[in-house]
Coordinates of C-alpha atoms in Angstrom, one line a residue:
M1 CA 0.0 0.0 0.0
M2 CA 2.8 2.4 0.9
R3 CA 4.6 1.6 -2.3
A4 CA 1.4 2.5 -4.3
V5 CA 1.1 5.8 -2.5
A6 CA 4.8 6.6 -3.2
V7 CA 4.5 5.7 -6.9
G8 CA 1.1 7.3 -7.5
P9 CA 2.0 11.0 -7.5
P10 CA 4.9 10.7 -10.0
L11 CA 2.7 8.7 -12.3
L12 CA 0.0 11.3 -12.0
G13 CA 2.4 14.0 -12.9
G14 CA 3.7 12.0 -15.9
G15 CA 0.1 11.5 -17.0
V16 CA -0.6 15.2 -16.9
L17 CA 2.6 15.9 -18.9
I18 CA 1.5 13.5 -21.6
L19 CA -2.0 14.9 -21.7
G20 CA -0.6 18.4 -22.1
W21 CA 1.6 17.1 -24.9
V22 CA -1.4 15.5 -26.7
A23 CA -3.4 18.8 -26.3
L24 CA -0.6 20.9 -27.7
A25 CA -0.2 18.6 -30.7
A26 CA -3.9 18.7 -31.3
A27 CA -4.1 22.5 -31.1
L28 CA -1.2 22.9 -33.5
Q29 CA -2.2 20.1 -35.9
G30 CA -1.2 20.9 -39.4
G31 CA 1.4 23.5 -38.3
H32 CA 4.3 21.2 -38.7
L33 CA 5.7 22.2 -35.3
V34 CA 4.6 19.5 -32.8
A35 CA 4.4 15.8 -33.2
G36 CA 2.1 14.0 -30.7
P37 CA 2.9 11.0 -28.6
A38 CA 1.2 8.6 -31.1
E39 CA 3.3 10.0 -34.0
V40 CA 6.5 9.8 -31.9
A41 CA 5.7 6.2 -30.8
G42 CA 5.0 5.3 -34.4
W43 CA 8.3 6.7 -35.7
I44 CA 10.3 4.9 -33.0
T45 CA 8.5 1.7 -33.7
T46 CA 9.3 2.1 -37.4
N47 CA 13.0 3.0 -36.8
P48 CA 14.1 1.0 -33.7
G49 CA 17.5 0.1 -35.0
L50 CA 18.4 3.6 -36.2
I51 CA 17.3 5.3 -33.0
G52 CA 18.7 2.5 -30.8
R53 CA 22.2 2.8 -32.2
A54 CA 22.2 6.5 -32.0
L55 CA 20.9 6.6 -28.4
G56 CA 23.4 4.0 -27.3
A57 CA 26.3 6.0 -28.8
T58 CA 25.2 9.3 -27.2
L59 CA 24.3 7.7 -23.9
A60 CA 27.8 6.0 -23.7
N61 CA 29.6 9.3 -24.4
A62 CA 27.4 11.2 -22.0
A63 CA 27.9 8.6 -19.2
L64 CA 31.7 8.8 -19.6
G65 CA 31.6 12.6 -19.6
F66 CA 29.3 12.6 -16.6
L67 CA 31.6 10.4 -14.7
A68 CA 34.8 12.2 -15.7
G69 CA 33.4 15.7 -15.1
N70 CA 32.0 14.9 -11.7
L71 CA 35.2 13.2 -10.6
V72 CA 37.1 16.3 -11.6
A73 CA 34.6 18.4 -9.7
V74 CA 35.1 16.4 -6.5
A75 CA 38.9 16.5 -6.9
L76 CA 38.9 20.3 -7.4
A77 CA 36.6 20.8 -4.4
A78 CA 38.9 18.6 -2.2
V79 CA 42.0 20.6 -3.3
A80 CA 40.2 23.9 -2.5
M81 CA 39.2 22.7 1.0
I82 CA 42.6 21.2 1.9
W83 CA 44.5 24.2 0.7
P84 CA 42.1 27.1 1.2
R85 CA 44.5 29.7 -0.3
L86 CA 44.0 27.9 -3.7
L87 CA 40.2 28.2 -3.5
N88 CA 39.9 31.4 -5.6
L89 CA 42.4 30.2 -8.1
V90 CA 40.8 26.8 -8.5
S91 CA 37.3 28.2 -8.8
G92 CA 38.5 30.9 -11.1
L93 CA 40.2 28.5 -13.5
A94 CA 37.2 26.2 -13.4
L95 CA 34.9 29.1 -14.2
V96 CA 37.1 30.2 -17.2
V97 CA 37.1 26.7 -18.6
F98 CA 33.3 26.3 -18.1
C99 CA 32.7 29.7 -19.8
L100 CA 34.3 28.5 -23.0
P101 CA 31.3 28.2 -25.4
L102 CA 30.6 24.7 -26.5
I103 CA 29.9 26.1 -30.0
A104 CA 33.5 27.2 -30.3
T105 CA 35.3 24.5 -28.3
G106 CA 33.5 21.7 -30.2
P107 CA 35.1 22.4 -33.6
I108 CA 38.5 23.1 -32.0
L109 CA 38.3 19.8 -30.1
R110 CA 37.3 18.0 -33.3
V111 CA 40.4 19.4 -35.1
L112 CA 42.6 18.5 -32.2
M113 CA 41.2 15.0 -31.5
G114 CA 40.1 14.0 -34.9
P115 CA 37.3 11.5 -35.6
G116 CA 36.0 9.4 -32.8
D117 CA 34.2 9.9 -29.5
G118 CA 36.8 12.1 -27.8
P119 CA 35.2 15.5 -28.4
Q120 CA 31.8 14.2 -27.3
I121 CA 33.1 12.9 -24.0
V122 CA 35.2 16.0 -23.3
L123 CA 32.2 18.3 -24.0
A124 CA 30.0 16.2 -21.8
A125 CA 32.5 16.5 -19.0
L126 CA 32.9 20.2 -19.6
A127 CA 29.1 20.7 -19.4
V128 CA 28.8 19.0 -16.0
Y129 CA 31.8 19.5 -13.8
Y130 CA 31.0 23.1 -12.9
T131 CA 27.4 22.4 -12.1
T132 CA 28.6 19.9 -9.5
L133 CA 31.6 21.9 -8.3
I134 CA 29.6 25.0 -7.2
P135 CA 27.0 23.2 -5.1
L136 CA 29.6 20.9 -3.7
L137 CA 31.8 23.9 -2.5
T138 CA 28.7 25.4 -0.9
G139 CA 28.0 22.2 0.9
L140 CA 31.6 21.7 2.1
R141 CA 31.4 25.1 3.7
A142 CA 28.0 24.5 5.3
T143 CA 29.6 23.1 8.4
P144 CA 29.1 24.1 12.1
A145 CA 32.3 25.5 13.6
V146 CA 31.9 23.3 16.7
W147 CA 32.3 20.2 14.5
L148 CA 35.6 21.5 13.1
D149 CA 36.7 22.5 16.6
L150 CA 36.1 18.9 17.7
V151 CA 38.3 17.5 14.9
H152 CA 41.0 20.0 15.7
S153 CA 40.9 19.2 19.4
Y154 CA 42.1 15.7 18.5
G155 CA 45.0 17.1 16.6
R156 CA 43.7 16.3 13.2
G157 CA 44.3 18.5 10.2
R158 CA 42.3 19.6 7.1
W159 CA 42.3 16.1 5.5
S160 CA 40.5 14.6 8.5
E161 CA 38.2 17.6 8.6
L162 CA 37.3 17.0 4.9
I163 CA 36.7 13.3 5.2
H164 CA 34.9 13.1 8.5
V165 CA 33.0 16.4 8.7
R166 CA 32.8 18.4 5.5
A167 CA 32.1 15.5 3.1
R168 CA 29.2 14.4 5.2
A169 CA 27.7 17.9 5.4
A170 CA 28.1 18.3 1.6
L171 CA 26.2 15.2 0.5
P172 CA 22.8 17.0 0.0
Y173 CA 24.5 19.6 -2.2
L174 CA 26.5 17.0 -4.1
F175 CA 23.3 15.1 -5.0
A176 CA 21.7 18.4 -6.1
G177 CA 24.7 19.0 -8.4
L178 CA 24.5 15.5 -9.8
Q179 CA 20.8 15.9 -10.6
I180 CA 21.5 19.2 -12.4
A181 CA 24.4 17.6 -14.2
A182 CA 22.5 14.7 -15.7
P183 CA 20.7 16.6 -18.5
A184 CA 23.8 18.8 -19.1
A185 CA 25.9 15.7 -19.9
F186 CA 23.5 14.6 -22.6
L187 CA 23.5 18.1 -24.1
G188 CA 27.3 18.2 -24.1
A189 CA 27.5 14.9 -25.9
M190 CA 25.0 16.0 -28.5
V191 CA 26.8 19.3 -29.2
G192 CA 30.0 17.3 -29.6
E193 CA 28.2 15.1 -32.2
F194 CA 27.2 18.3 -34.1
T195 CA 30.9 18.9 -34.9
G196 CA 31.4 16.0 -37.2
A197 CA 30.7 12.7 -35.4
E198 CA 29.8 9.6 -37.3
R199 CA 26.8 8.6 -35.2
G200 CA 24.7 9.6 -32.3
M201 CA 21.6 11.6 -31.4
G202 CA 23.3 14.9 -32.4
V203 CA 24.0 13.5 -35.9
L204 CA 20.4 12.5 -36.3
T205 CA 19.2 15.9 -35.1
I206 CA 21.2 17.7 -37.8
R207 CA 19.9 15.3 -40.4
F208 CA 16.2 15.6 -39.4
M209 CA 16.3 19.4 -38.9
R210 CA 17.5 19.7 -42.5
A211 CA 14.8 17.4 -43.6
L212 CA 12.1 19.2 -41.4
D213 CA 11.2 15.7 -40.1
V214 CA 9.1 16.9 -37.1
P215 CA 8.1 13.4 -35.7
A216 CA 11.8 12.3 -35.8
L217 CA 12.9 15.5 -34.0
W218 CA 10.3 15.0 -31.3
A219 CA 11.2 11.3 -31.0
I220 CA 14.8 12.4 -30.3
A221 CA 13.7 15.0 -27.8
A222 CA 11.4 12.5 -26.0
L223 CA 14.0 9.8 -25.8
A224 CA 16.6 12.3 -24.5
A225 CA 14.2 13.6 -21.9
A226 CA 13.2 10.1 -20.8
V227 CA 16.9 9.1 -20.3
S228 CA 17.7 12.4 -18.4
M229 CA 14.5 12.1 -16.3
A230 CA 15.4 8.4 -15.4
V231 CA 18.9 9.4 -14.3
Y232 CA 17.5 12.4 -12.4
A233 CA 15.0 10.1 -10.6
A234 CA 17.7 7.5 -9.8
I235 CA 20.0 10.1 -8.3
G236 CA 17.0 11.4 -6.2
A237 CA 16.2 7.9 -5.0
L238 CA 19.8 7.3 -4.0
A239 CA 19.8 10.6 -2.1
R240 CA 16.7 9.7 -0.2
A241 CA 18.2 6.3 0.7
V242 CA 21.5 7.8 1.9
L243 CA 20.4 11.1 3.6
H244 CA 18.7 10.5 6.9
D245 CA 20.2 13.1 9.2
R246 CA 18.4 16.3 9.8
P247 CA 20.3 19.5 8.8
P248 CA 22.4 20.9 11.6
V249 CA 22.2 24.3 13.2
I250 CA 25.1 26.4 12.0
L251 CA 25.6 28.9 14.8
A252 CA 29.0 30.4 13.9
P253 CA 31.4 30.5 11.0
P254 CA 34.8 28.8 11.2
R255 CA 37.2 31.0 13.1
V256 CA 39.9 31.8 10.5
M257 CA 41.3 35.1 9.3
G258 CA 40.3 36.6 5.9
G259 CA 42.8 37.8 3.4
S260 CA 44.3 41.3 3.4
R261 CA 43.2 43.9 0.9
P262 CA 46.4 43.6 -1.2
E263 CA 45.9 39.8 -1.3
R264 CA 42.3 40.2 -2.5
V265 CA 43.5 42.6 -5.3
M266 CA 46.2 40.3 -6.4
Q267 CA 43.9 37.3 -6.7
P268 CA 42.3 38.3 -10.0
I269 CA 45.6 39.4 -11.4
L270 CA 47.1 36.0 -10.5
L271 CA 44.2 34.3 -12.1
V272 CA 44.6 36.2 -15.4
A273 CA 48.3 35.5 -15.4
V274 CA 47.8 31.7 -14.8
V275 CA 45.2 31.6 -17.6
L276 CA 47.5 33.4 -20.0
V277 CA 50.4 31.1 -19.1
L278 CA 48.3 28.0 -19.5
W279 CA 46.9 29.3 -22.8
W280 CA 50.4 30.0 -24.1
G281 CA 51.6 26.6 -22.9
A282 CA 48.7 24.8 -24.7
M283 CA 49.5 26.6 -28.0
A284 CA 53.2 25.4 -27.7
L285 CA 52.3 21.7 -27.4
P286 CA 53.6 19.5 -30.3
G287 CA 51.1 19.1 -33.1
M288 CA 49.3 22.4 -32.5
N289 CA 48.8 24.0 -35.9
P290 CA 49.1 27.8 -35.8
F291 CA 46.4 28.0 -38.4
F292 CA 43.7 27.2 -35.9
A293 CA 45.6 27.3 -32.6
K294 CA 45.8 31.0 -31.7
S295 CA 47.8 32.4 -28.9
P296 CA 46.9 35.5 -26.8
L297 CA 49.2 37.6 -28.9
D298 CA 47.4 36.4 -32.1
V299 CA 44.1 37.4 -30.6
M300 CA 45.4 40.7 -29.5
A301 CA 46.9 41.4 -32.9
A302 CA 43.6 40.5 -34.6
L303 CA 41.8 43.1 -32.4
T304 CA 44.4 45.9 -32.5
T305 CA 47.1 45.8 -35.2
A306 CA 45.8 43.6 -38.0
P307 CA 44.6 45.3 -41.2
Q308 CA 41.0 44.2 -40.5
A309 CA 41.2 44.9 -36.7
A310 CA 38.6 47.7 -36.9
A311 CA 36.1 45.5 -38.8
T312 CA 36.7 42.7 -36.4
R313 CA 36.0 44.9 -33.4
D314 CA 32.9 46.3 -35.0
T315 CA 31.6 42.8 -35.8
L316 CA 32.2 41.6 -32.3
W317 CA 30.6 44.6 -30.8
T318 CA 27.5 44.3 -33.0
A319 CA 27.2 40.6 -32.1
L320 CA 27.7 41.2 -28.4
A321 CA 24.9 43.9 -28.4
E322 CA 22.5 41.5 -30.1
T323 CA 23.3 38.8 -27.5
A324 CA 23.1 41.0 -24.5
V325 CA 19.5 42.2 -25.3
F326 CA 18.2 38.7 -24.5
L327 CA 20.7 37.5 -21.9
L328 CA 19.8 39.5 -18.8
P329 CA 15.9 39.2 -19.1
G330 CA 16.2 35.4 -19.6
Y331 CA 18.6 35.0 -16.8
L332 CA 16.5 37.0 -14.3
A333 CA 13.3 35.3 -15.4
G334 CA 14.8 31.9 -14.9
L335 CA 16.1 32.7 -11.4
I336 CA 12.8 34.2 -10.3
L337 CA 10.7 31.4 -11.7
G338 CA 13.0 28.7 -10.3
A339 CA 13.2 30.1 -6.8
G340 CA 9.5 31.1 -6.7
L341 CA 8.4 27.6 -7.8
A342 CA 10.7 26.0 -5.2
V343 CA 9.1 28.1 -2.4
A344 CA 5.6 27.2 -3.7
L345 CA 6.4 23.5 -3.7
V346 CA 7.6 23.6 -0.1
I347 CA 4.6 25.5 1.0
V348 CA 2.2 23.3 -0.9
P349 CA 3.9 19.9 -1.2
N350 CA 1.1 18.3 -3.1
L351 CA 2.0 20.4 -6.1
S352 CA 5.3 18.5 -6.5
A353 CA 3.7 15.5 -8.1
L354 CA 2.2 17.6 -10.9
V355 CA 4.9 20.2 -11.4
M356 CA 8.2 18.3 -11.0
P357 CA 7.7 16.0 -14.1
I358 CA 7.0 19.0 -16.2
A359 CA 10.0 20.9 -14.8
V360 CA 12.4 18.0 -15.3
A361 CA 11.0 17.4 -18.8
L362 CA 11.6 21.1 -19.8
R363 CA 15.3 20.8 -18.8
S364 CA 15.8 17.2 -19.9
V365 CA 14.9 17.8 -23.5
P366 CA 18.1 18.9 -25.1
I367 CA 18.0 22.6 -26.2
V368 CA 19.8 21.6 -29.5
T369 CA 16.7 19.6 -30.3
T370 CA 13.9 21.9 -29.2
A371 CA 15.4 25.3 -29.8
P372 CA 14.4 25.4 -33.5
L373 CA 10.9 24.3 -32.8
I374 CA 10.3 26.7 -29.9
V375 CA 11.7 29.6 -31.8
L376 CA 9.4 28.7 -34.8
F377 CA 6.5 28.6 -32.3
L378 CA 7.3 31.7 -30.4
G379 CA 9.1 33.6 -33.1
R380 CA 12.7 34.6 -33.8
G381 CA 12.3 37.8 -31.7
A382 CA 12.8 38.4 -28.0
L383 CA 10.1 36.0 -26.7
G384 CA 11.5 32.8 -28.2
T385 CA 15.1 33.5 -27.2
I386 CA 14.4 34.8 -23.7
S387 CA 12.1 31.8 -23.1
L388 CA 14.8 29.3 -23.9
V389 CA 17.4 31.1 -21.8
A390 CA 14.9 31.2 -18.9
V391 CA 14.4 27.4 -19.3
M392 CA 18.1 26.8 -19.0
V393 CA 18.4 28.9 -15.9
F394 CA 15.1 27.8 -14.3
F395 CA 15.8 24.1 -13.8
P396 CA 19.2 24.3 -11.9
T397 CA 17.7 27.1 -9.8
L398 CA 14.7 25.1 -8.9
V399 CA 16.7 22.0 -8.0
A400 CA 19.3 24.0 -6.0
C401 CA 16.6 26.0 -4.1
L402 CA 14.6 22.9 -3.3
H403 CA 17.7 21.3 -1.7
G404 CA 18.5 24.6 0.0
L405 CA 15.0 24.9 1.5
R406 CA 15.3 21.4 2.9
Q407 CA 18.5 22.4 4.7
A408 CA 16.5 24.4 7.2
P409 CA 17.7 23.2 10.7
G410 CA 15.3 20.6 12.1
Q411 CA 15.7 21.8 15.7
I412 CA 14.6 25.3 14.8
L413 CA 11.7 24.0 12.8
D414 CA 10.7 22.0 15.9
V415 CA 10.6 25.3 17.9
F416 CA 8.3 26.8 15.3
H417 CA 6.1 23.7 15.4
T418 CA 5.7 23.9 19.2
Y419 CA 4.3 27.5 18.7
A420 CA 2.0 26.3 15.9
A421 CA 3.7 28.5 13.4
G422 CA 2.4 28.0 9.9
R423 CA 4.4 27.2 6.8
L424 CA 4.5 30.8 5.7
R425 CA 6.2 31.8 9.0
Q426 CA 8.6 28.9 8.8
M427 CA 9.4 29.9 5.2
A428 CA 10.0 33.6 6.0
H429 CA 12.1 33.0 9.2
V430 CA 13.9 29.7 8.7
R431 CA 13.7 28.2 5.2
L432 CA 14.5 31.3 3.1
P433 CA 17.7 32.1 5.0
A434 CA 18.7 28.4 4.7
M435 CA 18.0 28.6 1.0
L436 CA 20.2 31.6 0.3
P437 CA 23.6 29.8 -0.2
A438 CA 21.9 27.4 -2.6
L439 CA 20.2 30.2 -4.5
F440 CA 23.4 32.1 -5.0
A441 CA 25.2 28.9 -6.0
A442 CA 22.6 28.5 -8.7
A443 CA 22.8 32.2 -9.7
R444 CA 26.6 31.8 -10.1
M445 CA 26.6 28.6 -12.2
S446 CA 23.6 29.9 -14.2
V447 CA 25.6 32.8 -15.6
P448 CA 27.6 30.7 -18.1
A449 CA 24.6 28.4 -18.6
A450 CA 22.5 31.4 -19.7
I451 CA 25.3 32.5 -22.1
L452 CA 25.5 29.0 -23.4
A453 CA 21.7 28.9 -24.0
V454 CA 21.5 32.2 -25.8
T455 CA 24.5 31.4 -28.1
V456 CA 23.1 27.9 -28.9
V457 CA 19.8 29.6 -29.9
E458 CA 21.6 32.1 -32.0
W459 CA 23.6 29.3 -33.6
L460 CA 20.7 27.1 -34.4
T461 CA 17.8 29.4 -35.2
T462 CA 18.1 33.2 -35.1
G463 CA 21.3 33.7 -37.1
R464 CA 22.3 36.7 -35.0
G465 CA 24.6 37.4 -32.1
L466 CA 27.8 35.8 -30.8
G467 CA 26.5 32.3 -31.3
S468 CA 25.9 32.8 -35.0
L469 CA 29.2 34.6 -35.3
M470 CA 31.1 31.7 -33.8
A471 CA 29.4 29.1 -35.8
L472 CA 30.0 31.1 -39.0
S473 CA 33.6 31.7 -38.1
A474 CA 34.2 28.0 -37.5
S475 CA 32.5 27.0 -40.8
V476 CA 34.7 29.4 -42.9
S477 CA 37.9 28.6 -40.8
D478 CA 38.2 32.2 -39.6
Y479 CA 39.9 31.2 -36.4
N480 CA 41.1 34.7 -35.5
M481 CA 37.5 35.7 -35.2
L482 CA 36.5 32.5 -33.5
W483 CA 39.1 32.8 -30.8
A484 CA 38.3 36.5 -30.4
A485 CA 34.7 35.7 -29.9
V486 CA 35.6 33.0 -27.4
V487 CA 37.7 35.5 -25.4
V488 CA 34.7 38.0 -25.4
V489 CA 32.2 35.4 -24.3
T490 CA 34.6 34.2 -21.5
T491 CA 35.3 37.7 -20.3
I492 CA 31.7 38.7 -20.2
S493 CA 30.8 35.5 -18.3
A494 CA 33.6 36.1 -15.8
V495 CA 32.6 39.7 -15.3
C496 CA 28.9 38.8 -14.7
Y497 CA 29.9 36.0 -12.4
A498 CA 32.0 38.4 -10.4
G499 CA 29.1 40.8 -10.1
V500 CA 26.8 38.0 -8.8
A501 CA 29.6 36.8 -6.4
A502 CA 30.0 40.3 -5.0
V503 CA 26.2 40.5 -4.2
E504 CA 26.5 37.0 -2.7
R505 CA 29.3 37.9 -0.4
R506 CA 27.5 40.9 0.9
I507 CA 24.2 39.1 1.7
L508 CA 25.7 35.8 2.9
S509 CA 28.1 37.6 5.3
I510 CA 24.9 38.3 7.3
Y511 CA 22.8 35.2 6.8
A512 CA 25.4 32.5 6.1
P513 CA 28.9 33.8 7.1
E514 CA 30.4 30.3 6.9
Q515 CA 30.1 30.5 3.1
V516 CA 32.3 33.6 2.8
R517 CA 35.1 32.7 5.3
R518 CA 37.7 30.0 4.9

């Protein structure tokens, strides 16, 4: 009986999702935009071998990238906790790598690695490691100072502190990151297949978009969503089986000294220097063809001293202006919707069964599959692009905020229960402050995700902005423009990230000081 009660709500939510899909297909019948479940099932039944081989190839690459990316995230988080002075450098380098647009890095990886599955696996890993790293770092810092004092009283160091205290406190945040990473891995693998792979779901997507085969495109989207939702549900089930302890009360931050002002000023300078050194070093590796492997000096020359430097700057500026128009509204809309829905689901838990399947489906369907259809439906203007950016930001924000709301200390909630305080009072005074670290973690990792979304939409559908410029530059082998666009996108991502981080430090220094002190 209990099993039926537990399984019933998700099935109800899935049923509502399918009914909505049927209604949408019926409303748009004849518009060549939406294929209904019956058409999709018929297409899959007719082409089981084709779709099975493609799904197997993409799933294998996504799984390897998911594993590799999350292992890298765990290793980077451990390094940052054991050697706290490296935290800013490690997180900064991780951000720079994550900000590299998949549209540009895909063709470069294909040239470097040649045919095979290497680019797909690398892009899947690049798509997921940061979405796990940021929540994990937040969880590793969500530790009561008295726990750390107990470890230190036994003469143990940071390694014991990490293994016995911080790792346990970080588990809820780790599972949140893994759930967010599951759809991202599939997206990264598909983008890698767009760059010249021999098989996979991305290859079929390109083929069917050119043929305007709507049932085939929706079949790919449905299968990709089903796989991502299954992984999401499996990670959630594992989390529920592992996590039994109530969240602790964090009364005080760890007692350590913050860095001096000169040290804080030198940190971004050191980061830029390390990035430039690594960039130069990568370009000097054997086998790097200077035709496509551009050094910092090459990019600088292309923007300043080359004969076409003025035209290059004008092109970049125009593309940047076209991208920026859609970026901020979509980003803010996704954050507000994600956080607002998370609050609503905690206040009215019965809504979860209906809402969560739809929310997971929206993010699980790869944007490279649905972007052309959504833009055709909503138009090539602001509404279509902003909606897709908001969807990309909405899901990680929703998942992170739900986990953050559940970190409200159980003992404090018990006090509110004894006074018969309702859910709204609990939300305002306990759960929202507990959610703030997760909200800002989502806000930080959503900055590059929003830029990825808008550039992918520009690449696939609108034909404007930085996404279209990078795709066009790669297709005509204009690597000076491609590398310059990559630098612009990465710089904008880093600047926006720094702005969010500055707001985060100011607010969390009051509500969650353990997050801003090492």
